[in-house]
Tab-separated table of C-alpha atoms and ligand atoms in Angstrom:
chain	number	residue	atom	x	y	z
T	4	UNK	CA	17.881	-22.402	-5.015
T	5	UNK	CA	16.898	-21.564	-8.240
T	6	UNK	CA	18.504	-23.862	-10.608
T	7	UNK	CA	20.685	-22.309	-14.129
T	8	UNK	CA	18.503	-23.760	-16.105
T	9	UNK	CA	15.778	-21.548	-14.725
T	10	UNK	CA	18.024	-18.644	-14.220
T	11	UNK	CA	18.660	-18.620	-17.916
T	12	UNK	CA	15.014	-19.297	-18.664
T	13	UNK	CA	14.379	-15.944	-16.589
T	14	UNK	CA	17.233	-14.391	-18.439
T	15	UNK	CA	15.683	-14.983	-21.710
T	16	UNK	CA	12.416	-13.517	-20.424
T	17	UNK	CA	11.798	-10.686	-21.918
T	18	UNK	CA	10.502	-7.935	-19.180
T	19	UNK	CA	10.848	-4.456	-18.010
T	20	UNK	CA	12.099	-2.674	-15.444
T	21	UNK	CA	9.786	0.344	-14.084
T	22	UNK	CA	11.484	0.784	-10.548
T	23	UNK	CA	14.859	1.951	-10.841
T	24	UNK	CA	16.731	4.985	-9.179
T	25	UNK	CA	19.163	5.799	-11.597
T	26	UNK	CA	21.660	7.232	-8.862
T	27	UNK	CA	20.958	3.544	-6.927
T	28	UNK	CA	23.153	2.887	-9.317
T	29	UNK	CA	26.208	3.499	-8.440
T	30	UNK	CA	28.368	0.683	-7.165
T	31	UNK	CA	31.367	1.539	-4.218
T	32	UNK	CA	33.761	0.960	-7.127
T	33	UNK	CA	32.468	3.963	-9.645
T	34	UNK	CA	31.586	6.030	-6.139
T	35	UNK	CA	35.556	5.974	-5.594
T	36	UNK	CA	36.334	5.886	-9.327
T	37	UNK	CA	34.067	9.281	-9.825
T	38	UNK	CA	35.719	10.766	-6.687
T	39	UNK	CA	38.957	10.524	-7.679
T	40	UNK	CA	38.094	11.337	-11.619
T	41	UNK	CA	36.802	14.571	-10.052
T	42	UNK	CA	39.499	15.107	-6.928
T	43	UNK	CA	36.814	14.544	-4.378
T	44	UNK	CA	37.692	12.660	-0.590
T	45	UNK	CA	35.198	10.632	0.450
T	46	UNK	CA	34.478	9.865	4.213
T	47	UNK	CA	35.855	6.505	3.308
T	48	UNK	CA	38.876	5.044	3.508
T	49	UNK	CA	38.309	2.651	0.601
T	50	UNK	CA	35.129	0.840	-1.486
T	51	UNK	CA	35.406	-2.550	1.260
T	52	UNK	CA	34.487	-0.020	3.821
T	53	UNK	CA	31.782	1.925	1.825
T	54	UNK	CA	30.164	-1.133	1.200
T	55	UNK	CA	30.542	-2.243	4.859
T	56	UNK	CA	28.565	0.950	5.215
T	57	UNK	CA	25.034	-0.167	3.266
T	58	UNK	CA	23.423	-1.675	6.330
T	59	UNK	CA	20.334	-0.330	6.680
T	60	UNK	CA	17.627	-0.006	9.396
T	61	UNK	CA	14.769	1.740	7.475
T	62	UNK	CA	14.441	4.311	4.298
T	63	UNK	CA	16.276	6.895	5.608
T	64	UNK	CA	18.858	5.684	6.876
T	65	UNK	CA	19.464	4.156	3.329
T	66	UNK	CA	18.294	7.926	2.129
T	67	UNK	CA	21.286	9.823	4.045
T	68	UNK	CA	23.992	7.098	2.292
T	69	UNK	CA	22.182	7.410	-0.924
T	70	UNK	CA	22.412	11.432	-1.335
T	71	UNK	CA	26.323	11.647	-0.072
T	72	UNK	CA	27.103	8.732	-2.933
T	73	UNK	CA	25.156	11.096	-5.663
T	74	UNK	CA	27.775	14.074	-4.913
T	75	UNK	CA	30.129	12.230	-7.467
T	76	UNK	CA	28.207	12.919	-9.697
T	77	UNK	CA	29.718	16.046	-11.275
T	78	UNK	CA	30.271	16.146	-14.959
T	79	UNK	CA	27.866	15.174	-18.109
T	80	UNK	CA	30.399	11.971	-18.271
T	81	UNK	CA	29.919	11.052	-14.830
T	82	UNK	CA	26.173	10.910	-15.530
T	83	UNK	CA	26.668	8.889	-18.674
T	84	UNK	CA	28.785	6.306	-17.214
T	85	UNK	CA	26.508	5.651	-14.434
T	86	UNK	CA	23.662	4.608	-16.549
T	87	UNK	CA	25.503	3.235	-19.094
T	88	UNK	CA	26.893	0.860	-16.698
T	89	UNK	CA	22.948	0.352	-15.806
T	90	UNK	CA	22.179	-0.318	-18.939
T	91	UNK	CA	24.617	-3.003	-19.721
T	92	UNK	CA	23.857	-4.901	-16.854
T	93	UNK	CA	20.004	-4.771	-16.599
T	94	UNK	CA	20.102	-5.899	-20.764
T	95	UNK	CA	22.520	-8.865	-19.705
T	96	UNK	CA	19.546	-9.627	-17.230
T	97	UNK	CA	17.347	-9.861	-19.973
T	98	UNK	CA	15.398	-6.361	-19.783
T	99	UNK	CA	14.280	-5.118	-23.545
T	100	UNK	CA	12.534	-2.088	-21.397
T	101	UNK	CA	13.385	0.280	-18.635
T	102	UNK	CA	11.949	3.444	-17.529
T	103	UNK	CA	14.232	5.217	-15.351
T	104	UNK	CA	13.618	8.051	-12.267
T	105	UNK	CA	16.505	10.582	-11.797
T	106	UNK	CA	15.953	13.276	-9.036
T	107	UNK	CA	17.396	16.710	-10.018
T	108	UNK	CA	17.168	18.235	-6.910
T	109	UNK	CA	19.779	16.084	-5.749
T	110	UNK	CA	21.964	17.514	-8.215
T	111	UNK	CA	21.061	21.182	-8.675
T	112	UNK	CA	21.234	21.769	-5.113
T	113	UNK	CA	24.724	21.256	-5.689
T	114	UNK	CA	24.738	23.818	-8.022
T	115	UNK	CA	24.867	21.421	-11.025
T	116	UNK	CA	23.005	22.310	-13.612
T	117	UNK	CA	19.808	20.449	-14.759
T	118	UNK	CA	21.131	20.499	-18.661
T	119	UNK	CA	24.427	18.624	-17.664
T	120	UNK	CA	21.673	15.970	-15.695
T	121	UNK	CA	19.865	15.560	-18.755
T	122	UNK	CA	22.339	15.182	-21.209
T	123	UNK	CA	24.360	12.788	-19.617
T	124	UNK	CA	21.671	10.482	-18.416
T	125	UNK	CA	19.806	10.776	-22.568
T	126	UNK	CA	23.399	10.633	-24.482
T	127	UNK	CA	23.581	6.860	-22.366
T	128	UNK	CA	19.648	5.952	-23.109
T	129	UNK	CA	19.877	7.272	-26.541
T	130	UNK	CA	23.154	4.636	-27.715
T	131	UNK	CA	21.518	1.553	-25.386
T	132	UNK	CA	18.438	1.975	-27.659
T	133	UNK	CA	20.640	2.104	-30.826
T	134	UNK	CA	23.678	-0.345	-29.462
T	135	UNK	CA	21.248	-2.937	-27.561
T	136	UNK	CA	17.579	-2.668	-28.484
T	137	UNK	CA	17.131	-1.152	-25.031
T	138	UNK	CA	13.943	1.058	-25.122
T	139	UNK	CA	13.924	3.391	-21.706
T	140	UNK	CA	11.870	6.268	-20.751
T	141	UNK	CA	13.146	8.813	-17.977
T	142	UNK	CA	10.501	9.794	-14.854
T	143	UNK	CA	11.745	13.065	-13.226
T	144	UNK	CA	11.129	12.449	-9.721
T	145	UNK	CA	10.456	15.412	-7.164
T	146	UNK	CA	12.306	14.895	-3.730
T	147	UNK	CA	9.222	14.887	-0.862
T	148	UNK	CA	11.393	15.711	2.115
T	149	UNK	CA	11.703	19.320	-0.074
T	150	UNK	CA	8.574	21.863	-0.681
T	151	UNK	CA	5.894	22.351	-3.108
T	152	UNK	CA	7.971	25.110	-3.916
T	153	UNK	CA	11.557	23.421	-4.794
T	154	UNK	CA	9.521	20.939	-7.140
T	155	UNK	CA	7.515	23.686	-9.090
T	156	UNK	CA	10.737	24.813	-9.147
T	157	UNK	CA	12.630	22.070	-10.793
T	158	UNK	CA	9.643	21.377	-12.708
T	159	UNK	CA	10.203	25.310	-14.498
T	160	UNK	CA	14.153	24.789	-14.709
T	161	UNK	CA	13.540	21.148	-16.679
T	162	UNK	CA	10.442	22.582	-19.013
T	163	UNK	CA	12.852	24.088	-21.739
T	164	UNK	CA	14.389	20.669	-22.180
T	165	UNK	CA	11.478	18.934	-23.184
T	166	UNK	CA	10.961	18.999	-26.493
T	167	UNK	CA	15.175	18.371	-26.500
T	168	UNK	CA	14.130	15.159	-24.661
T	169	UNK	CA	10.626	14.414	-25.885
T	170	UNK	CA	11.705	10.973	-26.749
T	171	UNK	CA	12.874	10.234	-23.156
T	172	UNK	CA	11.212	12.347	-20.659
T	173	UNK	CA	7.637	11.447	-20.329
T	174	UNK	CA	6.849	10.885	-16.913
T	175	UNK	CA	6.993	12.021	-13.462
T	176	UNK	CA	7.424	10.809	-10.226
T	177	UNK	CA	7.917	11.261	-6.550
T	178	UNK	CA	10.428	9.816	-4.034
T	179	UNK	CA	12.365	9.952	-0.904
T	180	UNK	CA	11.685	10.288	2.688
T	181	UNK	CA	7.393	8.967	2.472
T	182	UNK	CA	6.086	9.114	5.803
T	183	UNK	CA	4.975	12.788	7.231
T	184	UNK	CA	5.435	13.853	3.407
T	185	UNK	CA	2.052	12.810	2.382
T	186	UNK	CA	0.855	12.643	-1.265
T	187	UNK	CA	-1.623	16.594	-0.733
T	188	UNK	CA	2.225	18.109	0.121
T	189	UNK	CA	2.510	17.724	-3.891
T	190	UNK	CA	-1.296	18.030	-5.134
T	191	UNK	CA	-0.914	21.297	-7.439
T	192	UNK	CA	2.369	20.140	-8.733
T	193	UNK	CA	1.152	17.134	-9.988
T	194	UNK	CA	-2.030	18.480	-11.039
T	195	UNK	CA	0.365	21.222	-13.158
T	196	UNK	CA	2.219	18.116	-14.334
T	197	UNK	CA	-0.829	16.396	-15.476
T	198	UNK	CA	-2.246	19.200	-17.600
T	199	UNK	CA	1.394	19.615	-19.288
T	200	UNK	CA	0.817	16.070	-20.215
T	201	UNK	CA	3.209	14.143	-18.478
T	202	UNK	CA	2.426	10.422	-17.015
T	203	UNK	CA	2.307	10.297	-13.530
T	204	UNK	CA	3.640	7.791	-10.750
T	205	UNK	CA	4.694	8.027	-7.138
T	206	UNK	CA	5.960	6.088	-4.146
T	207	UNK	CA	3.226	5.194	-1.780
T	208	UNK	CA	2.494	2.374	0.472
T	209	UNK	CA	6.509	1.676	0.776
T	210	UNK	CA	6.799	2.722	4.793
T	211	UNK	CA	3.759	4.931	4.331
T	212	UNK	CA	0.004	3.873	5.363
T	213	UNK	CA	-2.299	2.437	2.935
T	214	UNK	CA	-3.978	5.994	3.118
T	215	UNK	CA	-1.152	7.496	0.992
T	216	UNK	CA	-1.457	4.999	-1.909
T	217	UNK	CA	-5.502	6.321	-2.025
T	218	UNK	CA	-3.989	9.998	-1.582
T	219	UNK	CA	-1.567	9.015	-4.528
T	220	UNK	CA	-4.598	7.971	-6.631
T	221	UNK	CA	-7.077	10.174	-5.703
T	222	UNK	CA	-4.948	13.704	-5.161
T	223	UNK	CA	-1.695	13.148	-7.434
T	224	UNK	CA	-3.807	11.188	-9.817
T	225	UNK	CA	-1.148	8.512	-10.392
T	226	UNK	CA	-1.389	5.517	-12.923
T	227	UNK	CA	0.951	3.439	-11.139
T	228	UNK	CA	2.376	3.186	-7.627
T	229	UNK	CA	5.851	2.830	-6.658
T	230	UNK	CA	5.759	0.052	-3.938
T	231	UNK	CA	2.511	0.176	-2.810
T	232	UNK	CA	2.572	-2.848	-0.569
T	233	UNK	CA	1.104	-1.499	2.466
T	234	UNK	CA	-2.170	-1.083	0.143
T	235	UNK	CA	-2.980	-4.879	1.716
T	236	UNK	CA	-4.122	-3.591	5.164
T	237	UNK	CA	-7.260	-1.682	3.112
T	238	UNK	CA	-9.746	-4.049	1.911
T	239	UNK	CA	-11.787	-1.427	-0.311
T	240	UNK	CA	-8.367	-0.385	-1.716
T	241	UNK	CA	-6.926	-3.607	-2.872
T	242	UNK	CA	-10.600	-4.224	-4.537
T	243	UNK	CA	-10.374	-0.625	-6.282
T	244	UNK	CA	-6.313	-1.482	-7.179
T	245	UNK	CA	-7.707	-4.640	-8.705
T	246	UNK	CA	-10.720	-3.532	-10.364
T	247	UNK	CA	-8.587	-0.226	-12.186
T	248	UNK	CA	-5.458	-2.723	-12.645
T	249	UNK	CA	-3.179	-0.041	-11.386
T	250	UNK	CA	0.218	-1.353	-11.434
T	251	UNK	CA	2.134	-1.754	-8.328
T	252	UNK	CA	5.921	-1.621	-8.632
T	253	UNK	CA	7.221	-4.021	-5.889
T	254	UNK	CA	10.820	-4.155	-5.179
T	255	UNK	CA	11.800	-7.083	-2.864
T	256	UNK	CA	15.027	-7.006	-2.360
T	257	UNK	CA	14.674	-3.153	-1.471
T	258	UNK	CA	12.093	-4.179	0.957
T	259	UNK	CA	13.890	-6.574	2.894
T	260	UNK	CA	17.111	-4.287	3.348
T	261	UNK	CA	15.077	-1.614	4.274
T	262	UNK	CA	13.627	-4.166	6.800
T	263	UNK	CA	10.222	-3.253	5.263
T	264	UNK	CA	9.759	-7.324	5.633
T	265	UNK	CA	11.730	-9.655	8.174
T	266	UNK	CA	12.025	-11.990	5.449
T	267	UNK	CA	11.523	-12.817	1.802
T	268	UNK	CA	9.568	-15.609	2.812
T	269	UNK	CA	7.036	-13.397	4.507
T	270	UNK	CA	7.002	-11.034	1.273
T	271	UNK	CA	3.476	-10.124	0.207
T	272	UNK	CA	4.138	-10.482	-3.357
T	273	UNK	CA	2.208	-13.769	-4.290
T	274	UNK	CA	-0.903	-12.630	-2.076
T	275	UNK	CA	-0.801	-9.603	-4.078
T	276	UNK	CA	-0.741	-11.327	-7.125
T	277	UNK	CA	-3.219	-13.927	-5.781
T	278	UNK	CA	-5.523	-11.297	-4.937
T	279	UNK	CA	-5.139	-10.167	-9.175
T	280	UNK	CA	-3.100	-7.303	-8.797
T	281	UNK	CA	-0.984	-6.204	-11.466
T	282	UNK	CA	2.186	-6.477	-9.822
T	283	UNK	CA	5.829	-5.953	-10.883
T	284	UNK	CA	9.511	-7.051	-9.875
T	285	UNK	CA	12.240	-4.140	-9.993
T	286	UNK	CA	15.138	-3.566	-8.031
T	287	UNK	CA	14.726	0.378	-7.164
T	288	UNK	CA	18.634	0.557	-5.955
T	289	UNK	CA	20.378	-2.033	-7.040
T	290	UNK	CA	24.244	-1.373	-5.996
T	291	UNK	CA	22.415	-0.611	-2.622
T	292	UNK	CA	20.167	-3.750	-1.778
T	293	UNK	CA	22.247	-6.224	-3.228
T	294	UNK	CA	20.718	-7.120	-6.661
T	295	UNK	CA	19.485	-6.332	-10.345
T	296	UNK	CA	16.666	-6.689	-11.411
T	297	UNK	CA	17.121	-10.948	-12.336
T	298	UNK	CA	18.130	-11.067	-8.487
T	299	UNK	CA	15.186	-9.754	-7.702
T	300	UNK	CA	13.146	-12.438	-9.925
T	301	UNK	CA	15.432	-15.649	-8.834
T	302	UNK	CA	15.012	-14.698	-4.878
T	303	UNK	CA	11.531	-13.752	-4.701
T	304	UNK	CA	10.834	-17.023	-6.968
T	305	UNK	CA	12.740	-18.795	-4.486
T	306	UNK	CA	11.453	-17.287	-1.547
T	307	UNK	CA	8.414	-18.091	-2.427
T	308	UNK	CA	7.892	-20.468	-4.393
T	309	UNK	CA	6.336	-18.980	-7.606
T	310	UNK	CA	5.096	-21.408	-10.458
T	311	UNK	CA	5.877	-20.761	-14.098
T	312	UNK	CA	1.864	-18.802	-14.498
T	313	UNK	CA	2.804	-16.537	-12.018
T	314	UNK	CA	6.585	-15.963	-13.414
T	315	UNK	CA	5.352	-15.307	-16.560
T	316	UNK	CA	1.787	-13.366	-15.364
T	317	UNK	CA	4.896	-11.190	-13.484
T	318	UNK	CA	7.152	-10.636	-16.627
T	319	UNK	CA	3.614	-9.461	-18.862
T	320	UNK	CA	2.872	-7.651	-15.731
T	321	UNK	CA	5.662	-5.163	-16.300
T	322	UNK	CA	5.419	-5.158	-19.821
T	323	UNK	CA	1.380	-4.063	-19.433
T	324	UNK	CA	2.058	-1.728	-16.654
T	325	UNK	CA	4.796	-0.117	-19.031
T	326	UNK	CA	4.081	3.497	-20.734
T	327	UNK	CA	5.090	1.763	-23.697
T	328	UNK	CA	2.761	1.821	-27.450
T	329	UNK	CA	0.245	-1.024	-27.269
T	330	UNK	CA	2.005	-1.890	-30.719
T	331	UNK	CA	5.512	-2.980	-28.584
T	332	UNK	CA	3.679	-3.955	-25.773
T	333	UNK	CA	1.859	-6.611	-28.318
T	334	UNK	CA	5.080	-7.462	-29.797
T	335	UNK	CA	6.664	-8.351	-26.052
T	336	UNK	CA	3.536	-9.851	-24.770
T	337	UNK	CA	3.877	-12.604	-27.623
T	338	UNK	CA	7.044	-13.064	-27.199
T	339	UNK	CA	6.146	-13.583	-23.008
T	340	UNK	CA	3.678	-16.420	-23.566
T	341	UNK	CA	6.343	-18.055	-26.428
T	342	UNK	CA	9.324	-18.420	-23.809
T	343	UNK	CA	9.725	-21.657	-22.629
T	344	UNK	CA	9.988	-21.915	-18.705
T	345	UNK	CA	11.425	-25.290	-17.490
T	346	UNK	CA	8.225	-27.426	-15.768
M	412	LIG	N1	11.844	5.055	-1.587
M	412	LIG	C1	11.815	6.384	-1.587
M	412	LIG	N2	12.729	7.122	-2.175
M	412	LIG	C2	13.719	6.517	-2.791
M	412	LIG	C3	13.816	5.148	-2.822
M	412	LIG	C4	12.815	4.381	-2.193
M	412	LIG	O1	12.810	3.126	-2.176
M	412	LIG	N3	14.936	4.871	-3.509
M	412	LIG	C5	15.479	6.022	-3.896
M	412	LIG	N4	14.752	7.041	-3.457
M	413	LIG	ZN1	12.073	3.672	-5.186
């Protein structure tokens, strides 16, 4: 076990989080709080049973649960509250950084509208950067179990905002159900995106082959890659992920409730790292697999027995692999190799 003395050492840390589903957010007890705010019935009789419920046996079935808890989300306070309940927790784990995908097709399918998304989501982001030094970016992720057609689609419906939310929204992303929605499903779009100027990232390698993390590079023309853990059964790719230092965003915890791995102890992570791979720690649903993001940190440390290089190469990892200024990446980085770790 990871002693306190540690966990507070990792606490005072400074690191961000790049991995993060903002509705993977929601906890059972704002799930029934939201429902009744907004005279809803849920298909449970209470939040012990809902979170009975989050036993998973692969992405989707996680997926299906995920989607019905997101049809709370109604009003342009409901989206507030959920992140700003993120955001308090994630700074008390010591994040100064987060950059956050939301998925409006989950939302406007409902027939909410993308404005009420946005506003709720920026009005939270905007007072955590003000109230708690919190910098956050937002990545609007396309859903890949929908067409090419539904994300140009969103893409048009969230391109009057921008320049509302220029100071949030600079990135894009792509999620959900990976394998038989391969990366060339979403070629154009992200090639549109691109040209608009937006950074790009995607999910690849997380149930998918290692042929979908190329696909994300070489297609999509991603910087970084959701998950990407797979990407160790390709030899020439890990060289090419080493030798281009693309980021992978790895989220244990995630992995092992999606039975992704058996066990944390058999987690790839360190060989990853070993190998010089730019890896991360995030927590991609936290109120689903059972941790924030300093969970994630003290159980893959334990798990497998990290030393203090490695804790702290992980914590600059995420501050490199960030889409912050190099100015504020500087300023973190220094203040990375000045925290003490305990020997
Ligand atoms: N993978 C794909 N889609 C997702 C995930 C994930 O881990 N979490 C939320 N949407
Ligand atoms: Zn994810």
């Amino acid at each position: 076990m990871t002693s306190s003395t540690l966990t507070a050492a990792l606490r005072a840390l400074p690191k961000a989080e790049l991995h993060l589903h903002i509705e993977g957010t929601l906890e059972p007890e704002l799930i029934f709080a939201l429902a009744q705010r907004n005279q809803q019935t849920l298909p449970y009789p209470d939040i012990a049973s809902l979170r009975a419920a989050y036993s998973f046996t692969n992405l989707q079935s996680f997926l299906d649960l995920y989607y019905a808890g997101a049809q709370v989300l109604q009003t342009e306070q409901d989206f507030y509250d959920m992140s700003m309940a993120y955001l308090q927790r994630v700074h008390q784990d010591g994040a100064v950084h987060v950059e956050i995908m939301f998925d409006p097709q989950t939302h406007t399918s409902r027939g909410i509208d993308i404005e009420v998304v946005f506003a709720g989501l920026a009005r939270a982001l905007r007072q955590a950067r003000t109230e708690l030094g919190l910098s956050s970016y937002l990545i609007m992720s396309f859903l890949r179990h929908l067409s090419e057609a539904d994300a140009f689609a969103c893409l048009e419906s969230a391109l009057p905002l921008r320049e509302q939310y220029a100071d949030l929204w600079i990135a894009i992303g792509l999620d959900s159900a990976e394998l038989g929605n391969p990366p060339e499903k979403f070629q154009r779009v992200f090639e549109r995106c691109k040209e608009l100027g937006f950074r790009l990232v995607a999910h690849a390698g997380e149930e998918g082959p290692a042929d979908y993390v190329r696909d994300a590079l070489d297609l999509l023309q991603v910087e970084r890659i959701d998950h990407g853990i797979r990407s160790e059964e390709d030899p020439a790719l890990m060289m090419r992920l080493r030798s281009q230092a693309t980021p992978l965003t790895v989220c244990p915890l995630s992995n092992l409730r999606l039975k992704v791995v058996n066990d944390l102890t058999q987690h790839n992570l360190k060989r990853l790292l070993d190998q010089g791979l730019c890896v991360t720690i995030n927590s991609d649903d936290p109120a689903y697999f059972g941790g924030y993001l300093l969970d994630n940190y003290t159980q893959t440390i334990d798990a497998l027995d990290l030393t203090d290089v490695e804790i702290r190469q992980l914590a600059a990892n995420s501050i490199n692999a960030s889409f912050l200024p190099p100015e504020q990446k500087q300023h973190w980085l220094s203040k990375i190799s000045q925290s003490p770790l305990p020997a």
